[in-house]
Amino acid sequence: MTTFTRRLALTAVAAAAFASLPALAAEKVNLGVSIPAATHSFMGGINYWANQAKKDLEKEHKDLKITIKTAANAPEQANQLQDLSTVTKINALVVFPFESAALTKPVAQVKAKGAYVTVVDRGLTDTSAQDAYVAGDNTAFGKIPAEYIVKQLNGKGNVVALRGIATTLDNERMDAFNAVLKNSPDIKLLDAKYANWNRDDAFKVTQDYLTRFKSIDAIWAADDDMAVGVLKAIEQAKRDDIKIIFGGAGAKGMVKTIMDGKDKRITADVSYSPKFIYDAIKLTAEARLKGEKLPATTIIPSVLITKENAKDFYHPNSPF
Amino acid sequence: MPPEQQTPQPRPEAAAHRSETAPRWTERLHGLGPVIGLVLLCIAGTLLNGDFATVDNAMNVLTRTAFIGIIAVGMCFVIISGGIDLSVGSMAALIAGSVIMFINWAGPASGSPLLAVVMGAVLAVVLGAVFGLAHGLLITKGRIEPFIVTLGTLGIFRAYLTYFADGGALTLDNELSDLYAPVYYASLAGIPVPVWVFVIVAIVGGLILNRTAYGRYVQAIGSNEQVARYAAVDVDRVKILTYVLLGVCVGIATLLYVPRLGSASPTTGLLWELEAIAAVIVGGTALKGGAGSITGTVVGAVLLSVISNILNLTSIISVYLNAAVQGFVIIIVAFLQRGRR
């Protein structure tokens, strides 16, 4: 551990020495990346894409050095931000905060020391602590499936939904979903319960939906992991009334199913790829290398994935 | 500690009589607490939604309960002996992941998918026993508090699963998954396999706890370890065995769990340890050890899944309050079965 940090410190010193060489026209970018540890599939994807970005971008740009830190919880992430700032001496930061409120101060401190800060996915409570914000489109994440379901059911049918964990992000998605359904009075949303973005909980909640509702036309699983549990529960109950199962995020298994047309109930998905961390790192690094700034807010659009464009979203090497 | 409260032997006959009869009667009433709670819940469930009282729903609930229930039976032994195991959820996840990787490898390697699945199931139980043995040895020979040992392995097991799964999910190959599926989805005489296994595990657990010398040693150690030692009970061996027993239970639960989704991810088995411990305690076992019952544990486990089942079958309560309802019911049931302190 100590040798590791010492080595980091040495590299930082070396980097600083290089940077002060007058021969180099462009400023060196020492970019820190702080992300949550891979505790579930989506974060596994975030980790994969962050490392992928490091590999690709460091090869491409000689003046770029990327240091990735993963944290298991918010306090650990705060400590790592401090280390990145004081030991690694970063001058740019891409951070995927664990929680909005708890990490606002630590990020603000990094910015106060002169680093350029890009915040990803979860916004900070005080936006002056960031230079740029890159996020997925949670409104589209709820809107696209709702529109698809309405269209496929010709504006008439029974729908049940699963929700993730009670967060602002989950609320945004649900609100957008509801907003679309409001325009189609013949589509009935029977219920929406939390299944914690977890396969097992989705299985149980779906089992109970199937017991409770004798006729369901579409299930909005709202997440590809939860869709796995939904499918198993339907299979067990031997129900054939469900015509559409709509997941979310674009996990590789789900995209493959759409691509191959393996299941007629799964014909579409909405993208919310962990690849946006790759985009955020790339945008930040390239802008800083040129000494430019990013727009204050960049939304990586969520789009409808169907058989036609599925291959663009299929990343077999990613864990997600 | 309870023995210290006894009065120093005046009128031995009367004292003996009172402690023999009066508390027994109240204790029996307290023992019924979880059952009363369950019956009330079931009545409430039926009133709220007629579908609650169907055979299909009952089987769904019991099948779901099987994992936690089987683990809780093992947990009951550990808690009665005065120990605790916080790692069972992570252990189940790691075993599930290991079994999936093993079956995926052994299927093509051995040329017989059936053999691979059977060996995978055996591996689940063996791994459980090995992990349990490691816990037992660290706790008794290593003299580390069970809370700390299992808190440590809680992190270790889950981290290794996450590492093996690369942060994603480990998934059973399709053909092997179909072969394994009946273990969870099939029924014998109209009752799903996991429920049968749960019943068998509970009966065997009850017999071991109440009808064998080993079961009595477990209770003796839990109520007073020093006295048990003086009575020539091999305390270390008995304790190690409780953890092995729990490990085996986790293994059995996992071998039933794997065919359900055919996958394991870092969220598999999250918080199972708390559910299992809650089932044991709601069922009337004292967290400080010494006494407890398998029947209570089984009722406790069923009760916990009935609560969430009823919540899913109705929408009278805001989804934001579901966890609160669970909390209230747990506390009320615990109140009904509160024993002497």
Coordinates of C-alpha atoms in Angstrom, one line a residue, chain A residues 33-249:
Chain A
V33 CA -11.4 8.8 -12.3
S34 CA -13.4 8.0 -9.2
I35 CA -16.2 5.5 -9.5
P36 CA -18.2 3.1 -7.2
A37 CA -16.8 -0.5 -7.0
A38 CA -18.4 -3.2 -9.2
T39 CA -21.1 -4.4 -6.8
H40 CA -23.7 -5.2 -9.4
S41 CA -23.9 -5.7 -13.1
F42 CA -24.3 -2.1 -14.0
M43 CA -21.4 -1.0 -11.9
G44 CA -19.4 -3.9 -13.4
G45 CA -20.1 -2.2 -16.7
I46 CA -19.0 1.2 -15.4
N47 CA -15.7 -0.4 -14.2
Y48 CA -15.2 -2.1 -17.5
W49 CA -15.7 1.0 -19.6
A50 CA -13.6 3.2 -17.3
N51 CA -10.7 0.8 -17.8
Q52 CA -11.4 0.6 -21.5
A53 CA -11.2 4.4 -21.7
K54 CA -7.9 4.4 -19.9
K55 CA -6.5 1.9 -22.3
D56 CA -7.7 3.5 -25.4
L57 CA -7.0 7.1 -24.5
E58 CA -3.5 6.7 -23.0
K59 CA -2.5 4.9 -26.1
E60 CA -3.8 7.7 -28.2
H61 CA -2.5 10.7 -26.3
K62 CA 1.0 10.7 -24.9
D63 CA 0.3 13.7 -22.7
L64 CA -2.5 12.0 -20.8
K65 CA -2.4 9.9 -17.7
I66 CA -5.5 8.4 -16.2
T67 CA -5.7 7.1 -12.6
I68 CA -8.8 5.0 -11.7
K69 CA -10.0 4.6 -8.1
T70 CA -13.0 2.5 -7.1
A71 CA -14.8 3.0 -3.8
A72 CA -17.1 0.7 -1.9
N73 CA -19.0 3.5 -0.2
A74 CA -19.4 7.2 0.0
P75 CA -16.8 7.9 2.8
E76 CA -14.2 5.8 1.0
Q77 CA -14.8 7.7 -2.2
A78 CA -14.3 11.0 -0.3
N79 CA -11.0 9.7 1.0
Q80 CA -9.9 8.7 -2.4
L81 CA -10.8 12.1 -3.9
Q82 CA -8.5 13.6 -1.3
D83 CA -5.7 11.2 -2.3
L84 CA -6.2 11.9 -5.9
S85 CA -6.0 15.6 -5.3
T86 CA -3.0 15.7 -2.9
V87 CA -1.0 12.6 -3.8
T88 CA -1.7 12.0 -7.4
K89 CA -2.0 15.7 -8.1
I90 CA -4.7 15.4 -10.7
N91 CA -5.6 18.4 -12.8
A92 CA -8.8 16.9 -14.1
L93 CA -11.4 14.7 -12.5
V94 CA -14.2 12.5 -13.7
V95 CA -16.3 11.4 -10.8
F96 CA -19.4 9.2 -10.5
P97 CA -20.6 10.1 -7.0
F98 CA -22.0 7.4 -4.7
E99 CA -24.5 9.9 -3.3
S100 CA -25.2 13.4 -4.4
A101 CA -25.2 15.2 -1.0
A102 CA -22.4 13.4 0.8
L103 CA -19.9 13.9 -2.0
T104 CA -20.6 17.5 -2.9
K105 CA -18.1 18.9 -0.4
P106 CA -15.2 16.5 -1.2
V107 CA -15.6 17.2 -4.9
A108 CA -15.7 21.0 -4.3
Q109 CA -12.4 20.7 -2.5
V110 CA -10.8 19.0 -5.5
K111 CA -12.1 21.8 -7.7
A112 CA -10.8 24.4 -5.3
K113 CA -7.3 23.0 -5.8
G114 CA -7.6 23.8 -9.5
A115 CA -8.7 20.5 -11.1
Y116 CA -11.3 20.5 -13.8
V117 CA -14.3 18.5 -12.6
T118 CA -16.8 16.5 -14.6
V119 CA -19.6 14.8 -12.7
V120 CA -21.2 11.7 -14.1
D121 CA -24.8 10.4 -13.7
R122 CA -25.7 11.6 -10.2
G123 CA -25.7 15.4 -9.9
L124 CA -24.2 17.2 -6.9
T125 CA -26.4 19.2 -4.7
D126 CA -24.3 22.3 -5.3
T127 CA -23.6 22.5 -9.0
S128 CA -20.9 25.2 -8.5
A129 CA -18.7 22.3 -7.4
Q130 CA -18.6 21.0 -10.9
D131 CA -17.4 22.3 -14.3
A132 CA -19.4 19.9 -16.4
Y133 CA -22.1 17.3 -15.9
V134 CA -22.5 14.2 -18.1
A135 CA -25.5 11.9 -17.6
G136 CA -27.8 9.4 -19.0
D137 CA -31.3 10.4 -19.9
N138 CA -33.6 9.1 -17.2
T139 CA -36.7 10.8 -18.7
A140 CA -36.3 9.0 -22.0
F141 CA -35.6 5.8 -20.0
G142 CA -39.2 6.0 -18.8
K143 CA -40.7 7.7 -21.8
I144 CA -39.5 5.4 -24.5
P145 CA -40.8 2.1 -23.0
A146 CA -44.1 3.7 -22.3
E147 CA -44.5 4.9 -25.9
Y148 CA -43.4 1.6 -27.2
I149 CA -45.9 -0.3 -25.0
V150 CA -48.7 2.0 -25.9
K151 CA -48.0 1.6 -29.6
Q152 CA -47.6 -2.2 -29.5
L153 CA -50.9 -2.6 -27.5
N154 CA -52.7 -0.2 -29.8
G155 CA -53.5 2.0 -26.9
K156 CA -55.4 -0.6 -24.9
G157 CA -54.3 -3.1 -22.2
N158 CA -53.1 -3.8 -18.7
V159 CA -49.6 -2.9 -17.7
V160 CA -47.6 -3.6 -14.5
A161 CA -44.3 -2.0 -13.7
L162 CA -41.3 -2.8 -11.5
R163 CA -39.3 0.0 -9.9
G164 CA -35.7 0.0 -8.7
I165 CA -34.7 1.6 -5.4
A166 CA -36.4 4.7 -4.2
T167 CA -34.1 7.4 -5.6
T168 CA -34.6 10.6 -7.6
L169 CA -33.4 8.7 -10.7
D170 CA -36.0 6.1 -10.2
N171 CA -38.7 8.7 -9.7
E172 CA -37.7 10.5 -12.9
R173 CA -38.1 7.3 -14.9
M174 CA -41.5 6.4 -13.3
D175 CA -42.8 10.0 -13.7
A176 CA -41.9 10.0 -17.4
F177 CA -43.6 6.6 -17.8
N178 CA -46.7 7.8 -16.1
A179 CA -46.8 11.0 -18.1
V180 CA -47.0 9.0 -21.4
L181 CA -49.7 6.6 -20.1
K182 CA -51.8 9.6 -19.0
N183 CA -52.5 10.3 -22.7
S184 CA -53.8 6.8 -23.3
P185 CA -56.7 6.3 -20.9
D186 CA -57.3 2.7 -22.1
I187 CA -53.9 1.6 -20.9
K188 CA -54.2 0.7 -17.3
L189 CA -51.1 0.7 -15.0
L190 CA -52.2 -1.9 -12.5
D191 CA -49.4 -1.4 -10.0
A192 CA -45.7 -0.5 -9.7
K193 CA -43.7 -2.0 -6.9
Y194 CA -40.0 -1.8 -5.9
A195 CA -37.8 -4.8 -6.8
N196 CA -34.5 -3.1 -6.0
W197 CA -32.9 -3.7 -9.4
N198 CA -32.5 -7.3 -8.2
R199 CA -33.3 -10.5 -10.1
D200 CA -34.6 -12.4 -7.1
D201 CA -36.9 -9.6 -5.9
A202 CA -38.2 -9.1 -9.4
F203 CA -39.0 -12.8 -9.5
K204 CA -41.0 -12.6 -6.2
V205 CA -42.9 -9.4 -7.1
T206 CA -43.8 -10.8 -10.5
Q207 CA -45.0 -14.0 -9.0
D208 CA -47.4 -12.0 -6.8
Y209 CA -48.5 -9.8 -9.7
L210 CA -49.4 -12.9 -11.6
T211 CA -51.4 -14.2 -8.7
R212 CA -53.1 -10.9 -8.3
F213 CA -53.9 -10.0 -11.9
K214 CA -55.5 -12.5 -14.2
S215 CA -54.8 -10.6 -17.3
I216 CA -51.6 -8.6 -18.0
D217 CA -50.6 -7.4 -21.5
A218 CA -47.2 -5.8 -20.8
I219 CA -44.6 -5.8 -18.0
W220 CA -42.2 -2.8 -17.7
A221 CA -39.4 -4.5 -15.9
A222 CA -37.5 -1.2 -16.0
D223 CA -34.1 -3.0 -15.9
D224 CA -32.6 -5.9 -17.8
D225 CA -31.5 -7.6 -14.6
M226 CA -35.0 -7.5 -13.2
A227 CA -36.4 -8.7 -16.6
V228 CA -34.5 -12.0 -16.0
G229 CA -36.5 -12.6 -12.8
V230 CA -39.7 -11.5 -14.6
L231 CA -39.2 -14.1 -17.4
K232 CA -38.6 -16.9 -14.9
A233 CA -41.7 -16.1 -12.9
I234 CA -43.9 -16.0 -16.0
E235 CA -42.4 -19.3 -17.2
Q236 CA -43.1 -20.9 -13.9
A237 CA -46.7 -19.7 -13.8
K238 CA -47.2 -20.9 -17.4
R239 CA -48.9 -17.6 -18.3
D240 CA -49.3 -16.7 -22.0
D241 CA -51.3 -13.5 -21.7
I242 CA -48.2 -11.3 -21.4
K243 CA -47.3 -9.9 -24.9
I244 CA -44.5 -7.5 -24.0
I245 CA -41.6 -7.5 -21.5
F246 CA -39.6 -4.3 -21.6
G247 CA -36.4 -4.2 -19.7
G248 CA -34.0 -1.2 -19.7
A249 CA -30.3 -0.3 -19.9

